[in-house]
PDB file of C-alpha atoms in Angstrom:
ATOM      1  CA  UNK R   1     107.078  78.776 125.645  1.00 31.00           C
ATOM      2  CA  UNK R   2     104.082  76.533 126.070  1.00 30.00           C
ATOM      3  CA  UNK R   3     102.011  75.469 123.312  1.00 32.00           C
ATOM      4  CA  UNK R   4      98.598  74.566 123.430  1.00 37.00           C
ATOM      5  CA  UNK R   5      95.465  73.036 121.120  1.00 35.00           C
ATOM      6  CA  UNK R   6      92.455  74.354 121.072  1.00 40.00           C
ATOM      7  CA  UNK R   7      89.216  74.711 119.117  1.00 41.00           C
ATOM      8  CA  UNK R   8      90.826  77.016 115.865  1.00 42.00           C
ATOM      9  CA  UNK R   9      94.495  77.005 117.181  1.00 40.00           C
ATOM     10  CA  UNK R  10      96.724  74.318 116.294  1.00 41.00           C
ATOM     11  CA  UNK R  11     100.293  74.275 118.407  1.00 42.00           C
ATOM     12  CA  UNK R  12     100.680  78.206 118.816  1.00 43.00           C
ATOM     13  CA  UNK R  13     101.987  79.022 122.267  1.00 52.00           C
ATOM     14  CA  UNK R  14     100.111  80.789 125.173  1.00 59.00           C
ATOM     15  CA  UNK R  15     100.570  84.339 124.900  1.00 89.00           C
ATOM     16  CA  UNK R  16      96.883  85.543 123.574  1.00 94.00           C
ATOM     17  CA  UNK R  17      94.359  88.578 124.179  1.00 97.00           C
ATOM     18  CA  UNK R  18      90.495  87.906 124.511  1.00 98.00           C
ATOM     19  CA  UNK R  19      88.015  91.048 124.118  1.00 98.00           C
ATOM     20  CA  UNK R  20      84.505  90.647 124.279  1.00 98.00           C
ATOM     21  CA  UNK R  21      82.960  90.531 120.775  1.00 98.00           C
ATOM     22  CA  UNK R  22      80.827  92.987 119.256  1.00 98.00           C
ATOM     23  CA  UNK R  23      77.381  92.447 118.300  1.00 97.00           C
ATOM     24  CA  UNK R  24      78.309  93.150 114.890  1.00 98.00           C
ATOM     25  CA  UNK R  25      81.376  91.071 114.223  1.00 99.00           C
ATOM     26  CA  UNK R  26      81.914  87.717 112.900  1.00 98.00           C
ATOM     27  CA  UNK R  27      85.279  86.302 111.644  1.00 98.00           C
ATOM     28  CA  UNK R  28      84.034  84.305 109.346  1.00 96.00           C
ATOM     29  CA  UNK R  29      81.646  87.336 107.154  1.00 96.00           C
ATOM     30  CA  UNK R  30      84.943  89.413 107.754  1.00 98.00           C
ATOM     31  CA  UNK R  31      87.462  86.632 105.898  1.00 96.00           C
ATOM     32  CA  UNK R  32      84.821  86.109 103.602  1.00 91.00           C
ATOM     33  CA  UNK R  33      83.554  89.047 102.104  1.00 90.00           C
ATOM     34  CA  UNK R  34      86.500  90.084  99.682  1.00 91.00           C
ATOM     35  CA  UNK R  35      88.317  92.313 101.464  1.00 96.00           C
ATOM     36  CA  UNK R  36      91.627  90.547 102.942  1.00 97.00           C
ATOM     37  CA  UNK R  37      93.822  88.145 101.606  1.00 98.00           C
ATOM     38  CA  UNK R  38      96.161  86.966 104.245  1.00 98.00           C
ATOM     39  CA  UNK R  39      93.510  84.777 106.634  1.00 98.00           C
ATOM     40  CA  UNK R  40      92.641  81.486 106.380  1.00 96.00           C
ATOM     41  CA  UNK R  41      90.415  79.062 107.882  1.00 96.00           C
ATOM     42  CA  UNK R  42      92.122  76.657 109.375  1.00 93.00           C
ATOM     43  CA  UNK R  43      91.185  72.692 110.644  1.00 92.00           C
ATOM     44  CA  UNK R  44      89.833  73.860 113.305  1.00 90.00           C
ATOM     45  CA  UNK R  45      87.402  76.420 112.804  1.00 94.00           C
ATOM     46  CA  UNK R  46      89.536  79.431 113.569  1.00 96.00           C
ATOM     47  CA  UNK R  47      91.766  81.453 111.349  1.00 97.00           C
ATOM     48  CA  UNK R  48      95.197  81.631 110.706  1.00 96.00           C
ATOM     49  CA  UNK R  49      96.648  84.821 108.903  1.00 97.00           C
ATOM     50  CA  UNK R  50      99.313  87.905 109.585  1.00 97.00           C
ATOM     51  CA  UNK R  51      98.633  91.590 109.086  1.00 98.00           C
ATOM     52  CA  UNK R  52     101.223  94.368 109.742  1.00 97.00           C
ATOM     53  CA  UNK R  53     104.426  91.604 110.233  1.00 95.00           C
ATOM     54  CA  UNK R  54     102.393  89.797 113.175  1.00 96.00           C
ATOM     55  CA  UNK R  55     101.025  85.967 112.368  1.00 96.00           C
ATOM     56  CA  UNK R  56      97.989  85.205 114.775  1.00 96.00           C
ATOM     57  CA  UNK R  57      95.365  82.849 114.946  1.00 95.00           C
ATOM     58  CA  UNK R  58      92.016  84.166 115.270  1.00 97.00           C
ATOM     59  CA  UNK R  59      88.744  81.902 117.235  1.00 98.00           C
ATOM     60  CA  UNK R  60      85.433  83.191 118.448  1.00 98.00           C
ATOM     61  CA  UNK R  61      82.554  82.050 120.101  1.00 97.00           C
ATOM     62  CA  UNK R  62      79.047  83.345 120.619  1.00 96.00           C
ATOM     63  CA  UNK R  63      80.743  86.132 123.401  1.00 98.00           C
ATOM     64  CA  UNK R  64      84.280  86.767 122.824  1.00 98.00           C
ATOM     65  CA  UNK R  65      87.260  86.741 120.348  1.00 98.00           C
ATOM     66  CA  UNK R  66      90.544  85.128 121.031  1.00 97.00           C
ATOM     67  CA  UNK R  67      94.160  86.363 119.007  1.00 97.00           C
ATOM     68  CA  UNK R  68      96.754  83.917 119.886  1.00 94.00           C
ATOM     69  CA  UNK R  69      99.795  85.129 119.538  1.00 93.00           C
ATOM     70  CA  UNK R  70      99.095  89.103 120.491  1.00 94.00           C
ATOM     71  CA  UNK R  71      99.707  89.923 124.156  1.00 94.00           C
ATOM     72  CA  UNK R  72      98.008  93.386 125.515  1.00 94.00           C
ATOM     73  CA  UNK R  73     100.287  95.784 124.388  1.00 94.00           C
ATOM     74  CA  UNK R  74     100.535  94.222 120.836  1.00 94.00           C
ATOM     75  CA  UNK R  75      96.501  94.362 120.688  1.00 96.00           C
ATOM     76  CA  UNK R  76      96.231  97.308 121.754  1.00 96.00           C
ATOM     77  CA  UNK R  77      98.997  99.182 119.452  1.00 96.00           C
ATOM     78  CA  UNK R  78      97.648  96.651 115.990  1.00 97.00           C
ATOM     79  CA  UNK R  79      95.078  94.538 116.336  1.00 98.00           C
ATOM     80  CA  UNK R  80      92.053  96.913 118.356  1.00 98.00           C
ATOM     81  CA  UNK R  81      92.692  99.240 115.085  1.00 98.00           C
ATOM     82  CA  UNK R  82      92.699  96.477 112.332  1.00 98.00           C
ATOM     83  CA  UNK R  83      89.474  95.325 113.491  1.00 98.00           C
ATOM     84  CA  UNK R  84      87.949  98.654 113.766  1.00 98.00           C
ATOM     85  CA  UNK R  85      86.823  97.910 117.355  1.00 98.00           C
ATOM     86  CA  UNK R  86      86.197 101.512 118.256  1.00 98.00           C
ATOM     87  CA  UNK R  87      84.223 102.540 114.867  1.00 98.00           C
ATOM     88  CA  UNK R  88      80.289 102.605 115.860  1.00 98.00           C
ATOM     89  CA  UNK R  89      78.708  99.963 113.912  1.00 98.00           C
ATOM     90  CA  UNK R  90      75.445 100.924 115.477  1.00 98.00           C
ATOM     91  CA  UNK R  91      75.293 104.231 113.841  1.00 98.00           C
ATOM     92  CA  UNK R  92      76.957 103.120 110.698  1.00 98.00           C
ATOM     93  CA  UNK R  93      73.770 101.022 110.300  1.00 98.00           C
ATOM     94  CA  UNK R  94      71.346 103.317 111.511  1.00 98.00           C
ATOM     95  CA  UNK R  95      72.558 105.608 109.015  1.00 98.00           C
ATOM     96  CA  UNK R  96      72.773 103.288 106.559  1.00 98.00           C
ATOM     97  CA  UNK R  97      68.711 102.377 106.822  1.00 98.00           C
ATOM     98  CA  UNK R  98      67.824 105.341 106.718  1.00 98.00           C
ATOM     99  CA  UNK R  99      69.335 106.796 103.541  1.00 97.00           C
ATOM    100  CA  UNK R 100      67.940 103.871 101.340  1.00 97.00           C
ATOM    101  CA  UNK R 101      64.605 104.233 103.312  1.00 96.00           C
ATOM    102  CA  UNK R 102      62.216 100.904 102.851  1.00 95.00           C
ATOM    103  CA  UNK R 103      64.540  99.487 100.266  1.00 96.00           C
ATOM    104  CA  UNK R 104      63.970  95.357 100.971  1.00 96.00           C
ATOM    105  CA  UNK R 105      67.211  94.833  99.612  1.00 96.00           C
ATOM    106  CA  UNK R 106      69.265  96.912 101.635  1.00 97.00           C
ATOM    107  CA  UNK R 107      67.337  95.445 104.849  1.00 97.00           C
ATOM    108  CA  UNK R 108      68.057  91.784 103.267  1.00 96.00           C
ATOM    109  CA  UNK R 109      71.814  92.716 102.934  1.00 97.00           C
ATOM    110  CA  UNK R 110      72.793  94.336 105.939  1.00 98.00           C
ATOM    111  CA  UNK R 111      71.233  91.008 108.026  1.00 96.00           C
ATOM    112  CA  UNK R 112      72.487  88.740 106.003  1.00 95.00           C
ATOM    113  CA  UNK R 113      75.583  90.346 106.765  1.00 96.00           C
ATOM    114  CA  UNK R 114      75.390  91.352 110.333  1.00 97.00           C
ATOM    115  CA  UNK R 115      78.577  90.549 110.921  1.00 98.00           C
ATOM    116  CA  UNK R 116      80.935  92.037 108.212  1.00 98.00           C
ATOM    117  CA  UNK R 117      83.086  94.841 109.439  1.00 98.00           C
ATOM    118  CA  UNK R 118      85.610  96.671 107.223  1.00 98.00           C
ATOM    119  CA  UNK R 119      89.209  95.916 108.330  1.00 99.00           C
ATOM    120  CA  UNK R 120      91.837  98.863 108.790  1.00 98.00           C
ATOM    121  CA  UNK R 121      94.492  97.308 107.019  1.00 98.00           C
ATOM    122  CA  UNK R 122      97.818  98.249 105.687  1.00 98.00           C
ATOM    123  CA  UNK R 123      97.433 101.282 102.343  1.00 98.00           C
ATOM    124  CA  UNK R 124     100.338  99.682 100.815  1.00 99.00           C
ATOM    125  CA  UNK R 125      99.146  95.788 100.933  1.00 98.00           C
ATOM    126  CA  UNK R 126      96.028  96.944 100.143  1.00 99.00           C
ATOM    127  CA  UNK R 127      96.875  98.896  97.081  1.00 99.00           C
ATOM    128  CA  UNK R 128      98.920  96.310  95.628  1.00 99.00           C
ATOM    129  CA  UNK R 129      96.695  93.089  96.503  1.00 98.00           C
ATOM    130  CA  UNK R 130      93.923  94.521  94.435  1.00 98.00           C
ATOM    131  CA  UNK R 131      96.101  95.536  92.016  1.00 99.00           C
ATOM    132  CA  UNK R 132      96.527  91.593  91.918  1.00 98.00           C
ATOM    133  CA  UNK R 133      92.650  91.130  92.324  1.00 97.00           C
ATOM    134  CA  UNK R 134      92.383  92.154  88.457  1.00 95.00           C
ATOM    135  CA  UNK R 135      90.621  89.524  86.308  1.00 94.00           C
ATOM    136  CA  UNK R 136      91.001  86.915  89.145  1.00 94.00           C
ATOM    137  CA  UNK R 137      89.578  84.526  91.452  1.00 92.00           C
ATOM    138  CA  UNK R 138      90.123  84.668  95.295  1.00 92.00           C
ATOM    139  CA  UNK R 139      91.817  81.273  95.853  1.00 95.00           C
ATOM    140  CA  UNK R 140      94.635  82.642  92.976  1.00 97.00           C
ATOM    141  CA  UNK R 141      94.686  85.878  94.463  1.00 97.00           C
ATOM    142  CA  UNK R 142      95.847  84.403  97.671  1.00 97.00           C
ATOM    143  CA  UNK R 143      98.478  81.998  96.172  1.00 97.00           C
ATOM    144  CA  UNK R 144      99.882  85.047  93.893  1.00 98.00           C
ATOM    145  CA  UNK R 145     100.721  86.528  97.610  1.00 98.00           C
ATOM    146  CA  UNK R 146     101.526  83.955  99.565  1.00 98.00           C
ATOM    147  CA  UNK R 147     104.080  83.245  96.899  1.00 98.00           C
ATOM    148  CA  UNK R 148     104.849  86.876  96.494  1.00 98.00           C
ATOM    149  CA  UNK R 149     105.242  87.247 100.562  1.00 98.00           C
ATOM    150  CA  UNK R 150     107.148  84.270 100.203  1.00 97.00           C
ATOM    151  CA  UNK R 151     109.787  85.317  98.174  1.00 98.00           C
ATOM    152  CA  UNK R 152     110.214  89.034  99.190  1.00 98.00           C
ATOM    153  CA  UNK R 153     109.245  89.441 102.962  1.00 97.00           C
ATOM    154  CA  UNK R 154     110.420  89.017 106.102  1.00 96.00           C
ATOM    155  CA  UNK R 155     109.731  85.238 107.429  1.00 96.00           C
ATOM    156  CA  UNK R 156     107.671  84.966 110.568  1.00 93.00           C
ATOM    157  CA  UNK R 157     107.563  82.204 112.973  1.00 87.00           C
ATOM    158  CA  UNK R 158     104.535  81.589 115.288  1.00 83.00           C
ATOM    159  CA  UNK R 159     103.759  78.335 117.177  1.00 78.00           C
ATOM    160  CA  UNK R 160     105.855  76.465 114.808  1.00 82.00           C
ATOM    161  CA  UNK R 161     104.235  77.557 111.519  1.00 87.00           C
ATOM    162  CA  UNK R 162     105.899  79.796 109.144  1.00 93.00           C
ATOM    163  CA  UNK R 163     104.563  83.065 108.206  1.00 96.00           C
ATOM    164  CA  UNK R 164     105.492  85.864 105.668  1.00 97.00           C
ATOM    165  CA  UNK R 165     105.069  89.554 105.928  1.00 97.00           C
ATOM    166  CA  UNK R 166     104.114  91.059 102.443  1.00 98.00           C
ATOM    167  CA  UNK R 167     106.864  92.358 100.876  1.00 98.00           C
ATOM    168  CA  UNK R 168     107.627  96.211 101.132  1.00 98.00           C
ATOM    169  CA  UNK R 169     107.662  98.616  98.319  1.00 98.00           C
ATOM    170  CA  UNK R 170     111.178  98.721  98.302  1.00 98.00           C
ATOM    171  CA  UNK R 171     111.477  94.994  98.425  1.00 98.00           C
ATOM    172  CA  UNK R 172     109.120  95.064  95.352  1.00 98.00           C
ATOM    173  CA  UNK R 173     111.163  98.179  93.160  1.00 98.00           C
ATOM    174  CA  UNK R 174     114.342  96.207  93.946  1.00 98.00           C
ATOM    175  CA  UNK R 175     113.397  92.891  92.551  1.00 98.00           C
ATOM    176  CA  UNK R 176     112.045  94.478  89.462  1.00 98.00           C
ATOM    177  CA  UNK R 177     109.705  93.482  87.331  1.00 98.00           C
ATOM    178  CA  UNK R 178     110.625  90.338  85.960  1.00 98.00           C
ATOM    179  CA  UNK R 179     110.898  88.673  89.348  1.00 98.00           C
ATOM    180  CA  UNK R 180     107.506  90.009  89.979  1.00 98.00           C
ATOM    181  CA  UNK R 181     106.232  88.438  86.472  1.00 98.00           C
ATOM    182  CA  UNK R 182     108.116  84.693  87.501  1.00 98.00           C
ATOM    183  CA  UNK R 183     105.840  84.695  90.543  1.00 97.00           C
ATOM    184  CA  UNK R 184     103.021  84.253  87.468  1.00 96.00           C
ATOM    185  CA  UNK R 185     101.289  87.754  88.062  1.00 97.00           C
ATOM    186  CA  UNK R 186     101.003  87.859  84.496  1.00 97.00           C
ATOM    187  CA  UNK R 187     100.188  91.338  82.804  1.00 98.00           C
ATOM    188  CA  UNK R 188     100.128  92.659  86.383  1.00 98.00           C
ATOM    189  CA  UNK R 189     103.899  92.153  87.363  1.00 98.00           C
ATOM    190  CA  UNK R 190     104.411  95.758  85.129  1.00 98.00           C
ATOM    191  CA  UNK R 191     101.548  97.367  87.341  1.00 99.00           C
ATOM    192  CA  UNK R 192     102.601  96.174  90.809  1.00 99.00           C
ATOM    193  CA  UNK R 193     106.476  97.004  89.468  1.00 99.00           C
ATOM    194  CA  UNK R 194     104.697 100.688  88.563  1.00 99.00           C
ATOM    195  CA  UNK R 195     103.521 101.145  92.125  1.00 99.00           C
ATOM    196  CA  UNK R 196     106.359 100.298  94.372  1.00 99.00           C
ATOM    197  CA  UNK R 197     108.404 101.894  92.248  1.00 98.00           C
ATOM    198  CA  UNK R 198     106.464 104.987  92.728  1.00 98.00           C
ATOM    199  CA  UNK R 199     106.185 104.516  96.357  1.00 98.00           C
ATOM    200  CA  UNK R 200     109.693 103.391  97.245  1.00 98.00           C
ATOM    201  CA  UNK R 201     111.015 106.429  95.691  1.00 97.00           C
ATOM    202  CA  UNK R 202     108.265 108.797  97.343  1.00 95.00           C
ATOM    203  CA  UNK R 203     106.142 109.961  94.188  1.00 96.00           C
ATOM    204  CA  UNK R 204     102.999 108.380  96.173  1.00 97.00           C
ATOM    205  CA  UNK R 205     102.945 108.927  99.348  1.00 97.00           C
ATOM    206  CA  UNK R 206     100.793 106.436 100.909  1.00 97.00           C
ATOM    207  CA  UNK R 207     100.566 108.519 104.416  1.00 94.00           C
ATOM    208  CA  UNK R 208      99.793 111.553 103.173  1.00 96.00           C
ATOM    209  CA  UNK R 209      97.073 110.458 100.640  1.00 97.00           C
ATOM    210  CA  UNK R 210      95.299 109.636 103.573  1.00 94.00           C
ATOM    211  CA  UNK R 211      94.123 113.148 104.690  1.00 95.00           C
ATOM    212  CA  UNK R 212      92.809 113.756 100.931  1.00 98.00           C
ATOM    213  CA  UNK R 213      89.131 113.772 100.311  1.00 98.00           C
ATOM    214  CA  UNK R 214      88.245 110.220  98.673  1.00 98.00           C
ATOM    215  CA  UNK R 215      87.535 111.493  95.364  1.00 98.00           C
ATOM    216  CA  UNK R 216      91.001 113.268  95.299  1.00 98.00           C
ATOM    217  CA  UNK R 217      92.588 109.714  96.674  1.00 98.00           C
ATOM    218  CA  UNK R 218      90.992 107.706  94.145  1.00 98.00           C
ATOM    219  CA  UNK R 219      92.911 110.305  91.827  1.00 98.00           C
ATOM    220  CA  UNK R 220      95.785 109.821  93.009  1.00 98.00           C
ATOM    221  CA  UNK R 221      95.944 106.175  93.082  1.00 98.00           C
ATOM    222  CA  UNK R 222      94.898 106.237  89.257  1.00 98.00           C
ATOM    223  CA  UNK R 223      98.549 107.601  88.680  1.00 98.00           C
ATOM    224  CA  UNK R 224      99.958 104.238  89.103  1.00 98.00           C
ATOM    225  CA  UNK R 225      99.894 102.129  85.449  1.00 98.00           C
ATOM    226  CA  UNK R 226      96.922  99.407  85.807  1.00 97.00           C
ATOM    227  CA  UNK R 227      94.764 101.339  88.463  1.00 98.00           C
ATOM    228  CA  UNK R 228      91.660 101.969  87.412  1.00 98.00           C
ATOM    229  CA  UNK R 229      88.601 103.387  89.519  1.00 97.00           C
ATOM    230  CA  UNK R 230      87.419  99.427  90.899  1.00 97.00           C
ATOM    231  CA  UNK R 231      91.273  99.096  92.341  1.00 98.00           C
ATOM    232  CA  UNK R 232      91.248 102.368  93.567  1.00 99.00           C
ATOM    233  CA  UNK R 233      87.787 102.256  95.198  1.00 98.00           C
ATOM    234  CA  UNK R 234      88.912  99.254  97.062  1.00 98.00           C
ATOM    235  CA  UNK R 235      91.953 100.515  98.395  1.00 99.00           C
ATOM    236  CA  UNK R 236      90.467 103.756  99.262  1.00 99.00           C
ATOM    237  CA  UNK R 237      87.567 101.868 101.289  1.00 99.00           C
ATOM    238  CA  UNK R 238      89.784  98.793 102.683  1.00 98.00           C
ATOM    239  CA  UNK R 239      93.412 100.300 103.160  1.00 98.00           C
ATOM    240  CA  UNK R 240      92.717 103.931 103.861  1.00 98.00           C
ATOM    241  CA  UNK R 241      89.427 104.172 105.682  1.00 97.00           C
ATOM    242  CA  UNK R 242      87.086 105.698 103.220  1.00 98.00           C
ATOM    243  CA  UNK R 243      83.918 104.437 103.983  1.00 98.00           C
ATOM    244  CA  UNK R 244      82.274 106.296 101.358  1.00 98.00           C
ATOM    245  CA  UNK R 245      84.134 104.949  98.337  1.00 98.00           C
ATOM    246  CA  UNK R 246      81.855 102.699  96.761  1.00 98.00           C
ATOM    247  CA  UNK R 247      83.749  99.789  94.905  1.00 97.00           C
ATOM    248  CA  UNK R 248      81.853  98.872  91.282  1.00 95.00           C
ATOM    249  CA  UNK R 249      82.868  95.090  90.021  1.00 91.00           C
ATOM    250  CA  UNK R 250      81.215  92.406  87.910  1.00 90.00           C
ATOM    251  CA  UNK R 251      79.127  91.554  91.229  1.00 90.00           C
ATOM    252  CA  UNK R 252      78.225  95.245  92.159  1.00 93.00           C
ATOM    253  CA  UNK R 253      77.076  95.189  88.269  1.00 94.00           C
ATOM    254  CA  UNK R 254      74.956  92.327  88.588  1.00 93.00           C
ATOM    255  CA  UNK R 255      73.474  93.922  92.112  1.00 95.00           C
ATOM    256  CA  UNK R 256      72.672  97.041  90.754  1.00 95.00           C
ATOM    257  CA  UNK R 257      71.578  95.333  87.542  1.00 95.00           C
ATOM    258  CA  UNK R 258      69.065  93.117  89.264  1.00 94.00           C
ATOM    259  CA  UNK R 259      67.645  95.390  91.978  1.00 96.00           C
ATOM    260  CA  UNK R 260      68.274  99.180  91.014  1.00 96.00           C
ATOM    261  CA  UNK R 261      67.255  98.906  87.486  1.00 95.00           C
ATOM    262  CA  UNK R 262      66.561 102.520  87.838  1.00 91.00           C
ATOM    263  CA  UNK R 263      69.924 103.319  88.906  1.00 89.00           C
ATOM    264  CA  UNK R 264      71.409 103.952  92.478  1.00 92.00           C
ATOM    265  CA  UNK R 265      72.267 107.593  93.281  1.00 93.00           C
ATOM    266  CA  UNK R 266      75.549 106.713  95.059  1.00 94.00           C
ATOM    267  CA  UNK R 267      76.666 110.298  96.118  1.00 94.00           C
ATOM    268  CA  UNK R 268      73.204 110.325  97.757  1.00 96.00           C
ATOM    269  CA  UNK R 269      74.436 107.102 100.026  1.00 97.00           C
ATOM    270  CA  UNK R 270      76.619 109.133 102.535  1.00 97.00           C
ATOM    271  CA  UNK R 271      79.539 108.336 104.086  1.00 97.00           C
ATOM    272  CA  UNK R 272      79.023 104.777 104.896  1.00 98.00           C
ATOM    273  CA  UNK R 273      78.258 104.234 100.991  1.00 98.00           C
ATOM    274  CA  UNK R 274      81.101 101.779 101.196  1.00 98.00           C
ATOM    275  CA  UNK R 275      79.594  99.726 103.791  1.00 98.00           C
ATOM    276  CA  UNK R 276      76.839  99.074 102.139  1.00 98.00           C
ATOM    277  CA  UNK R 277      78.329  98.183  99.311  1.00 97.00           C
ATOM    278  CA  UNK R 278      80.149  95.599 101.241  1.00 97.00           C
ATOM    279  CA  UNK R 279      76.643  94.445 102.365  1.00 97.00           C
ATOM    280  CA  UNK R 280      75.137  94.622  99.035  1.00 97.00           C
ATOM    281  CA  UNK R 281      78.162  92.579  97.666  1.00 95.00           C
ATOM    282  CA  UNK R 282      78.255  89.895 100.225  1.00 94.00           C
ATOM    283  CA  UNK R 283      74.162  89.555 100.167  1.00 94.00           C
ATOM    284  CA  UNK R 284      74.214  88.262  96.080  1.00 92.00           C
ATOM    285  CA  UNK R 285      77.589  86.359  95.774  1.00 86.00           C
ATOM    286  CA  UNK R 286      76.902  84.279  99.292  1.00 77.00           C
ATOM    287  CA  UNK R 287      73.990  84.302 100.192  1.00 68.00           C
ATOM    288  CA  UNK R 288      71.735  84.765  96.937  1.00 62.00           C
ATOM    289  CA  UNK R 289      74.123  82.890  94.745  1.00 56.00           C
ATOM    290  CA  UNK R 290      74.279  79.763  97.689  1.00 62.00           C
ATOM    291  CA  UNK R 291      70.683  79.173  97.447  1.00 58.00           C
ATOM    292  CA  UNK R 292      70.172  79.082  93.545  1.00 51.00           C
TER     293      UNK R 292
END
């Protein structure tokens, strides 16, 4: 097929899907909030990433959103999910406000953050990337799965450019643990080893965790040698949909350290708790932490 350049897309051919972009949504607050691993920005201002086996590149402007490399039927079937274009962002926010009342924090946060949105992505990538998040940094995080995608899934090719899908549980119980350590995952090879061992052979079942109330999922996921509640908070809020798990880390700490002294009555927070932890989150380590 053709191939094309332009502004975010470097040589990836024609086929592409445009929707109108919401008025909360920007791809940038999305890639850059913690929550997914697989995007990056690329030379051109766009992004360049794969979720569910598909490589795309992402651009935006001020009214629309381009995926190059996803036709209709492909956008419609992945991509209108994984960006959670039908959840009401709106009301999400409405809600939000008015639980924490005239907190200036909150108000701070969420438009600072306008434009995060919580991705529906994959339980299974999700469980075991912050299984790799443990006591690490983002950029190391990234190269832990590009090298682990690398080695264990299924190549991709898309205008030119190589991509890997992340490797199945299977894939991952096969190898064995050792492989898993030689891709230096250090003391969490044994804990990624634990949980596709455990899903491959259908002790967790990733599907069916889904319908379980959150608390009850977090449970579950705890089964798995390494998870604590912080993993299992983030895969219950970014892989499963549970927008009222409320992920605690050393940033969340320092948030609820230097505004809610007092204490924040999560519970209390709804079921959008999770989104505005991802706006409480994103508010101190980029914005706050940018200007100090």
């Amino acid at each position: 097929m053709m191939t094309e350049i332009t502004k975010g897309v470097t040589a990836i051919n024609t086929e592409k899907y445009t929707f109108d972009r919401p008025e909360y949504f920007d791809l940038d607050q999305i890639f850059d909030c913690g929550q997914c691993f697989r995007f990056d920005r690329n030379e051109t201002g766009g992004y360049d990433g794969i979720a569910f086996g598909m490589p795309v590149t992402l651009t935006q402007d001020k009214e629309t959103v381009t995926v190059f490399g996803a036709a209709s039927d492909s956008f419609e079937r992945v991509w209108r999910d994984f960006f959670a274009l039908d959840d009401d962002y709106s009301g999400m926010r409405d809600d939000i406000s008015h639980r924490f009342g005239d907190d200036r924090t909150i108000k701070s946060a969420m438009s600072a953050g306008k434009g995060i949105r919580i991705l529906h992505q994959d339980p299974w990538e999700t469980v075991c990337s912050f299984i790799i998040s443990q006591n690490n940094n983002i950029p190391r995080i990234k190269k832990i799965i590009s090298a682990m995608s690398a080695r264990f899934g299924e190549k991709k090719i898309c205008g030119g450019k190589e991509y890997y899908a992340f490797p199945t549980p299977e894939a991952l119980a096969a190898a064995g643990e050792e492989e898993i350590f030689a891709l230096r995952t250090g003391f969490r090879a044994a804990y990624i080893y634990d949980a596709a061992a455990k899903v491959a052979d259908g002790k967790l079942d990733l599907e069916s965790l889904r319908a379980l109330p959150t608390d009850e999922l977090i449970a579950n996921l705890m089964t798995v040698k390494g998870i604590g509640p912080k993993v299992a908070s983030c895969a219950a809020l970014f892989g499963f949909g549970k927008t009222d798990a409320f992920p605690v880390d050393v940033w969340m700490k320092k948030v609820m350290a230097k505004y809610y002294p007092g204490g924040l009555d999560i519970p209390s927070l709804g079921k959008y708790a999770g989104i505005a932890q991802q706006y409480l989150f994103y508010y101190e380590r980029y914005q706050v932490e940018k200007r100090a």
